[in-house]
Short mmCIF file of C-alpha atoms and ligand atoms in Angstrom, two decimals:
data_model
loop_
_atom_site.label_atom_id
_atom_site.label_comp_id
_atom_site.label_asym_id
_atom_site.label_seq_id
_atom_site.Cartn_x
_atom_site.Cartn_y
_atom_site.Cartn_z
CA UNK V 1 0.00 0.00 0.00
CA UNK V 2 1.38 3.45 -0.88
CA UNK V 3 2.67 5.31 2.16
CA UNK V 4 1.03 8.50 0.87
CA UNK V 5 -2.42 6.87 0.78
CA UNK V 6 -1.96 5.43 4.28
CA UNK V 7 -1.25 8.87 5.64
CA UNK V 8 -4.53 10.16 4.13
CA UNK V 9 -6.64 7.53 5.84
CA UNK V 10 -6.72 9.39 9.13
CA UNK V 11 -5.71 8.27 12.60
CA UNK V 12 -8.64 5.89 13.16
CA UNK V 13 -7.77 4.01 9.99
CA UNK V 14 -4.04 4.08 10.65
CA UNK V 15 -4.77 2.46 13.98
CA UNK V 16 -7.13 -0.12 12.51
CA UNK V 17 -4.82 -1.25 9.72
CA UNK V 18 -1.67 -1.19 11.81
CA UNK V 19 -3.43 -3.44 14.33
CA UNK V 20 -4.35 -6.25 11.93
CA UNK V 21 -2.45 -8.60 9.65
CA UNK V 22 -2.99 -8.38 5.87
CA UNK V 23 -5.24 -11.11 4.41
CA UNK V 24 -3.73 -14.26 2.91
CA UNK V 25 -2.47 -13.60 -0.65
CA UNK V 26 -2.70 -9.83 -0.14
CA UNK V 27 0.11 -9.05 -2.60
CA UNK V 28 -1.41 -11.23 -5.34
CA UNK V 29 -4.84 -9.64 -4.82
CA UNK V 30 -3.41 -6.12 -5.02
CA UNK V 31 -1.56 -7.03 -8.21
CA UNK V 32 -4.67 -8.60 -9.78
CA UNK V 33 -6.74 -5.53 -8.89
CA UNK V 34 -4.21 -3.18 -10.46
CA UNK V 35 -4.08 -5.20 -13.69
CA UNK V 36 -7.86 -5.59 -13.90
CA UNK V 37 -8.50 -1.88 -13.30
CA UNK V 38 -5.83 -0.81 -15.81
CA UNK V 39 -7.08 -3.22 -18.51
CA UNK V 40 -10.66 -1.94 -18.28
CA UNK V 41 -9.61 1.70 -17.99
CA UNK V 42 -7.72 1.24 -21.26
CA UNK V 43 -10.84 -0.25 -22.86
CA UNK V 44 -12.94 2.64 -21.46
CA UNK V 45 -15.24 0.08 -19.86
CA UNK V 46 -17.29 0.78 -16.78
CA UNK V 47 -16.19 -1.18 -13.76
CA UNK V 48 -18.11 -2.02 -10.60
CA UNK V 49 -16.84 -3.33 -7.28
CA UNK V 50 -19.59 -5.50 -5.80
CA UNK V 51 -19.12 -6.45 -2.15
CA UNK V 52 -21.10 -9.42 -0.91
CA UNK V 53 -21.76 -11.55 2.17
CA UNK V 54 -21.08 -11.08 5.86
CA UNK V 55 -17.82 -10.51 7.75
CA UNK V 56 -16.49 -12.75 10.51
CA UNK V 57 -15.24 -11.05 13.67
CA UNK V 58 -12.77 -13.24 15.61
CA UNK V 59 -13.04 -13.43 19.38
CA UNK V 60 -9.65 -15.09 19.96
CA UNK V 61 -6.39 -14.65 18.04
CA UNK V 62 -6.06 -18.42 17.58
CA UNK V 63 -9.64 -18.27 16.45
CA UNK V 64 -12.11 -20.92 17.53
CA UNK V 65 -15.08 -18.59 17.89
CA UNK V 66 -16.23 -15.56 15.98
CA UNK V 67 -19.27 -13.32 15.48
CA UNK V 68 -20.99 -13.54 12.13
CA UNK V 69 -24.21 -12.34 10.51
CA UNK V 70 -27.09 -13.55 8.36
CA UNK V 71 -25.97 -12.37 4.89
CA UNK V 72 -26.03 -15.14 2.29
CA UNK V 73 -24.42 -13.14 -0.52
CA UNK V 74 -27.53 -13.47 -2.69
CA UNK V 75 -27.82 -9.71 -3.32
CA UNK V 76 -24.20 -9.40 -4.39
CA UNK V 77 -24.03 -12.55 -6.53
CA UNK V 78 -27.26 -11.82 -8.43
CA UNK V 79 -26.36 -8.15 -8.88
CA UNK V 80 -22.91 -9.05 -10.25
CA UNK V 81 -24.59 -11.12 -12.99
CA UNK V 82 -26.85 -8.20 -13.93
CA UNK V 83 -23.91 -5.78 -14.05
CA UNK V 84 -22.08 -8.20 -16.35
CA UNK V 85 -25.20 -8.38 -18.52
CA UNK V 86 -25.07 -4.58 -18.88
CA UNK V 87 -21.43 -4.65 -20.00
CA UNK V 88 -19.67 -3.77 -16.74
CA UNK V 89 -16.43 -5.39 -15.65
CA UNK V 90 -16.98 -6.69 -12.11
CA UNK V 91 -14.68 -7.05 -9.11
CA UNK V 92 -16.61 -9.47 -6.89
CA UNK V 93 -15.34 -9.06 -3.32
CA UNK V 94 -17.20 -11.78 -1.49
CA UNK V 95 -17.21 -13.78 1.68
CA UNK V 96 -15.56 -17.16 1.26
CA UNK V 97 -18.20 -19.85 0.50
CA UNK V 98 -21.04 -17.34 0.14
CA UNK V 99 -23.14 -17.33 -3.05
CA UNK V 100 -21.24 -16.78 -6.29
CA UNK V 101 -22.52 -15.45 -9.65
CA UNK V 102 -23.87 -18.22 -11.91
CA UNK V 103 -23.10 -21.14 -9.57
CA UNK V 104 -25.52 -19.61 -7.01
CA UNK V 105 -28.37 -21.30 -8.92
CA UNK V 106 -27.10 -24.70 -7.81
CA UNK V 107 -26.01 -23.83 -4.28
CA UNK V 108 -28.63 -25.97 -2.56
CA UNK V 109 -27.69 -29.02 -4.53
CA UNK V 110 -25.50 -31.98 -3.67
CA UNK V 111 -23.41 -32.11 -6.83
CA UNK V 112 -22.90 -35.85 -6.43
CA UNK V 113 -26.65 -36.34 -6.99
CA UNK V 114 -26.39 -34.61 -10.37
CA UNK V 115 -23.31 -36.44 -11.69
CA UNK V 116 -22.76 -40.02 -12.74
CA UNK V 117 -19.54 -41.93 -13.50
CA UNK V 118 -20.00 -43.89 -16.74
CA UNK V 119 -17.59 -46.48 -18.13
CA UNK V 120 -16.88 -46.00 -21.83
CA UNK V 121 -16.65 -49.59 -23.06
CA UNK V 122 -14.79 -48.56 -26.23
CA UNK V 123 -11.85 -46.86 -24.46
CA UNK V 124 -12.17 -48.48 -21.04
CA UNK V 125 -12.05 -44.97 -19.50
CA UNK V 126 -14.47 -43.47 -17.03
CA UNK V 127 -16.22 -40.23 -17.89
CA UNK V 128 -18.55 -38.04 -15.89
CA UNK V 129 -22.07 -37.28 -17.12
CA UNK V 130 -24.35 -34.58 -15.72
CA UNK V 131 -28.07 -35.12 -15.26
CA UNK V 132 -29.39 -31.94 -16.87
CA UNK V 133 -32.80 -32.37 -15.26
CA UNK V 134 -31.13 -31.99 -11.85
CA UNK V 135 -29.33 -28.82 -13.00
CA UNK V 136 -32.03 -26.55 -14.46
CA UNK V 137 -30.70 -24.05 -17.02
CA UNK V 138 -27.18 -25.46 -16.80
CA UNK V 139 -26.32 -25.09 -20.52
CA UNK V 140 -27.06 -21.33 -20.87
CA UNK V 141 -25.53 -20.74 -17.43
CA UNK V 142 -22.29 -22.47 -18.44
CA UNK V 143 -22.26 -20.57 -21.72
CA UNK V 144 -22.69 -17.20 -20.02
CA UNK V 145 -20.06 -17.99 -17.39
CA UNK V 146 -17.56 -19.16 -20.03
CA UNK V 147 -18.13 -15.98 -22.08
CA UNK V 148 -17.56 -13.78 -19.01
CA UNK V 149 -14.35 -15.62 -18.11
CA UNK V 150 -13.04 -15.57 -21.66
CA UNK V 151 -13.61 -11.81 -21.91
CA UNK V 152 -11.84 -11.30 -18.55
CA UNK V 153 -14.83 -9.43 -17.13
CA UNK V 154 -14.98 -10.94 -13.65
CA UNK V 155 -12.35 -10.69 -10.92
CA UNK V 156 -13.39 -12.68 -7.82
CA UNK V 157 -11.67 -11.84 -4.53
CA UNK V 158 -12.46 -13.61 -1.27
CA UNK V 159 -12.56 -12.37 2.29
CA UNK V 160 -13.43 -14.06 5.52
CA UNK V 161 -12.81 -11.70 8.44
CA UNK V 162 -13.72 -8.05 8.90
CA UNK V 163 -10.10 -6.97 8.61
CA UNK V 164 -9.55 -8.98 5.40
CA UNK V 165 -12.62 -7.30 3.95
CA UNK V 166 -11.52 -3.78 4.86
CA UNK V 167 -7.97 -4.33 3.65
CA UNK V 168 -9.20 -5.58 0.25
CA UNK V 169 -11.82 -2.84 0.00
CA UNK V 170 -9.14 -0.21 0.47
CA UNK V 171 -6.84 -1.93 -2.03
CA UNK V 172 -9.68 -2.14 -4.57
CA UNK V 173 -10.64 1.49 -4.07
CA UNK V 174 -7.07 2.61 -4.59
CA UNK V 175 -6.77 0.49 -7.76
CA UNK V 176 -10.10 1.75 -9.14
CA UNK V 177 -8.92 5.31 -8.60
CA UNK V 178 -7.56 5.09 -12.17
CA UNK V 179 -11.03 4.41 -13.59
CA UNK V 180 -12.31 7.80 -12.37
CA UNK V 181 -16.09 8.31 -12.63
CA UNK V 182 -16.46 5.07 -14.63
CA UNK V 183 -15.87 3.14 -11.42
CA UNK V 184 -18.88 2.24 -9.28
CA UNK V 185 -18.92 0.89 -5.74
CA UNK V 186 -21.88 -1.34 -4.89
CA UNK V 187 -21.40 -2.05 -1.21
CA UNK V 188 -23.92 -4.80 -0.49
CA UNK V 189 -21.81 -6.74 2.03
CA UNK V 190 -23.08 -6.86 5.61
CA UNK V 191 -20.05 -5.53 7.46
CA UNK V 192 -19.74 -5.72 11.22
CA UNK V 193 -19.92 -2.42 13.11
CA UNK V 194 -18.03 -3.91 16.08
CA UNK V 195 -14.71 -5.66 16.55
CA UNK V 196 -12.12 -6.60 19.15
CA UNK V 197 -8.69 -5.08 18.42
CA UNK V 198 -5.93 -7.69 18.13
CA UNK V 199 -4.14 -6.13 21.10
CA UNK V 200 -7.21 -6.79 23.30
CA UNK V 201 -8.05 -10.28 22.08
CA UNK V 202 -7.24 -13.34 24.18
CA UNK V 203 -4.71 -15.54 22.44
CA UNK V 204 -6.27 -18.88 23.35
CA UNK V 205 -9.77 -20.29 23.21
CA UNK V 206 -12.07 -18.55 25.69
CA UNK V 207 -12.82 -21.07 28.44
CA UNK V 208 -16.37 -21.76 29.51
CA UNK V 209 -16.88 -21.51 33.24
CA UNK V 210 -19.43 -20.55 35.81
CA UNK V 211 -19.63 -16.93 34.63
CA UNK V 212 -21.49 -15.66 31.59
CA UNK V 213 -19.25 -14.42 28.76
CA UNK V 214 -18.77 -10.68 28.70
CA UNK V 215 -17.33 -9.07 25.61
CA UNK V 216 -16.18 -5.53 25.11
CA UNK V 217 -16.06 -4.52 21.47
CA UNK V 218 -15.01 -1.32 19.76
CA UNK V 219 -16.75 0.49 16.92
CA UNK V 220 -15.27 -0.17 13.49
CA UNK V 221 -14.23 3.16 11.96
CA UNK V 222 -16.73 4.18 9.25
CA UNK V 223 -15.02 3.20 6.03
CA UNK V 224 -17.31 5.32 3.83
CA UNK V 225 -15.50 8.42 5.09
CA UNK V 226 -12.04 7.65 3.63
CA UNK V 227 -13.54 5.77 0.67
CA UNK V 228 -15.46 8.82 -0.54
CA UNK V 229 -12.90 11.43 0.50
CA UNK V 230 -9.53 9.81 -0.15
CA UNK V 231 -9.54 6.31 -1.60
CA UNK V 232 -11.81 6.84 -4.64
CA UNK V 233 -13.04 10.45 -4.66
CA UNK V 234 -14.13 10.41 -8.33
CA UNK V 235 -16.13 7.18 -8.21
CA UNK V 236 -19.88 6.62 -8.06
CA UNK V 237 -20.57 5.16 -4.63
CA UNK V 238 -23.68 3.18 -3.65
CA UNK V 239 -23.96 1.96 -0.09
CA UNK V 240 -26.63 -0.35 1.31
CA UNK V 241 -28.49 0.15 4.55
CA UNK V 242 -30.28 -2.66 6.31
CA UNK V 243 -32.93 -1.92 8.93
CA UNK V 244 -35.44 -4.02 10.79
CA UNK V 245 -37.85 -1.12 11.35
CA UNK V 246 -39.26 -0.01 7.97
CA UNK V 247 -40.40 3.34 9.39
CA UNK V 248 -36.70 4.28 9.78
CA UNK V 249 -35.57 3.44 6.23
CA UNK V 250 -35.83 6.87 4.64
CA UNK V 251 -34.50 8.86 7.60
CA UNK V 252 -31.48 6.55 8.04
CA UNK V 253 -30.71 6.61 4.33
CA UNK V 254 -30.86 10.41 4.24
CA UNK V 255 -28.65 10.63 7.32
CA UNK V 256 -26.02 8.39 5.68
CA UNK V 257 -26.06 10.50 2.50
CA UNK V 258 -25.69 13.70 4.51
CA UNK V 259 -22.84 12.24 6.59
CA UNK V 260 -20.73 10.64 3.85
CA UNK V 261 -21.79 12.75 0.86
CA UNK V 262 -21.72 9.84 -1.56
CA UNK V 263 -24.18 9.30 -4.40
CA UNK V 264 -26.75 6.62 -3.44
CA UNK V 265 -28.12 4.65 -0.51
CA UNK V 266 -30.16 1.53 -1.19
CA UNK V 267 -32.24 0.95 1.93
CA UNK V 268 -33.91 -2.37 2.69
CA UNK V 269 -35.40 -4.33 5.57
CA UNK V 270 -34.47 -7.82 6.63
CA UNK V 271 -37.85 -9.40 5.91
CA UNK V 272 -38.76 -7.65 2.65
CA UNK V 273 -35.33 -7.29 1.05
CA UNK V 274 -36.06 -9.70 -1.82
CA UNK V 275 -39.12 -7.73 -2.98
CA UNK V 276 -38.65 -4.10 -1.94
CA UNK V 277 -35.86 -1.52 -1.70
CA UNK V 278 -35.82 2.25 -1.46
CA UNK V 279 -33.17 3.98 -3.58
CA UNK V 280 -32.26 7.37 -2.16
CA UNK V 281 -30.11 10.09 -3.70
CA UNK V 282 -29.59 13.70 -2.69
CA UNK V 283 -32.61 14.82 -4.72
CA UNK V 284 -34.71 11.68 -5.25
CA UNK V 285 -36.20 8.62 -3.62
CA UNK V 286 -37.45 5.74 -5.73
CA UNK V 287 -39.33 2.62 -4.62
CA UNK V 288 -38.26 -0.55 -6.39
CA UNK V 289 -40.64 -3.48 -5.97
CA UNK V 290 -41.44 -6.90 -7.30
CA UNK V 291 -45.15 -7.59 -7.81
CA UNK V 292 -46.75 -10.89 -6.74
CA UNK V 293 -46.79 -11.90 -10.35
CA UNK V 294 -43.09 -11.11 -10.81
CA UNK V 295 -42.24 -13.12 -7.70
CA UNK V 296 -44.14 -16.10 -9.06
CA UNK V 297 -42.26 -15.82 -12.34
CA UNK V 298 -38.94 -15.85 -10.42
CA UNK V 299 -37.95 -12.30 -11.35
CA UNK V 300 -35.09 -10.88 -9.31
CA UNK V 301 -35.30 -7.43 -7.74
CA UNK V 302 -31.55 -7.04 -8.33
CA UNK V 303 -32.22 -6.70 -12.08
CA UNK V 304 -34.29 -3.57 -11.40
CA UNK V 305 -31.84 -2.19 -8.82
CA UNK V 306 -28.87 -2.62 -11.16
CA UNK V 307 -30.72 -1.13 -14.14
CA UNK V 308 -31.74 1.91 -12.10
CA UNK V 309 -28.24 2.43 -10.70
CA UNK V 310 -26.55 2.05 -14.06
CA UNK V 311 -28.81 4.86 -15.35
CA UNK V 312 -27.81 7.03 -12.37
CA UNK V 313 -24.19 6.11 -13.13
CA UNK V 314 -24.61 7.25 -16.76
CA UNK V 315 -25.87 10.65 -15.56
CA UNK V 316 -22.99 10.87 -13.10
CA UNK V 317 -20.41 10.18 -15.82
CA UNK V 318 -22.02 12.75 -18.12
CA UNK V 319 -22.08 15.36 -15.34
CA UNK V 320 -18.44 14.73 -14.52
CA UNK V 321 -17.58 15.59 -18.17
CA UNK V 322 -19.48 18.87 -17.98
CA UNK V 323 -19.43 20.05 -14.39
CA UNK V 324 -21.68 23.12 -13.98
O1 LIG L 401 -26.71 -11.19 1.26
P1 LIG L 401 -28.21 -11.17 1.34
O2 LIG L 401 -28.84 -11.14 -0.02
O3 LIG L 401 -28.74 -12.27 2.21
O4 LIG L 401 -28.63 -9.80 2.07
C1 LIG L 401 -28.36 -8.56 1.44
C2 LIG L 401 -28.14 -7.44 2.47
C3 LIG L 401 -29.40 -7.27 3.32
C4 LIG L 401 -26.95 -7.79 3.35
C5 LIG L 401 -27.86 -6.11 1.68
O5 LIG L 401 -28.96 -5.80 0.90
C6 LIG L 401 -27.56 -4.96 2.64
O6 LIG L 401 -28.44 -4.26 3.08
N1 LIG L 401 -26.27 -4.74 2.98
C7 LIG L 401 -25.85 -3.71 3.93
C8 LIG L 401 -26.12 -4.15 5.34
C9 LIG L 401 -25.78 -3.07 6.37
O7 LIG L 401 -26.62 -2.22 6.71
O8 LIG L 401 -24.64 -3.08 6.82
#
């Protein structure tokens, strides 16, 4: 990481990053990000960083236990496919073993039930056959996935813990700096607000005893502040806000926009997130819904969210060419 950029992060961030180890394969991920961003900047292609899934927060440094959250990675994986469909290059920063674009359709399946080993009597060799009925839509899915890979449009990066996520987010933001307003951030991951600094974590497994467990956790510094101000100041930034009280959606979204001064908040509630979101910008608020009929026909709300945001992104790029 460039020393200059580290200095800009501010004391809270300096403290956070100096306290935690870089993720496994950090150098390779940073290199891959730089190459991916440069290649698509050269091709004048729009690029989106989609974050997806929940972060793990370790409770011990030799970690046996950790805090986690509900996020399955559905929103991120489905949205990544729709961005690819619209011609974006996609960095998919996702929680290890959460849902992945294309393969997410088969996530509930035991693969061994869909495959069969067959002996070819002519050659005496075994080959593997797939039962297409057990893998609905597998041929077009494989074709789309192969086309995306061949065109080099998808860069998957994995995280597991909160600190891995934040390290890679910062690295991605700094790489995407070169893509200017053509870069979009689509921050759908469910990131912990609390953590235990490494210096305060017990080394060994917390022992169970007569007393209830008491934890003291610190607030994670708000990463939208350096992201918008320092890491990627020209990019189009969409954050997500999850609430459990729908009456708070609009007020909380507006508060986030006023605090971080980024472009969009997509607000959703836990129970209705597959069928309803509220997209809030400085001067608009738009309801995006799936009707009963659309739900029955297996439409995905992410298609509408991504379409709407890509139109906002177009306006943003145009405005950045002709600032008034
Ligand atoms: O991953 P998923 O599809 O199960 O859930 C998506 C979501 C609710 C995590 C996402 O839409 C979201 O709101 N992310 C931000 C959560 C937050 O407020 O930190």
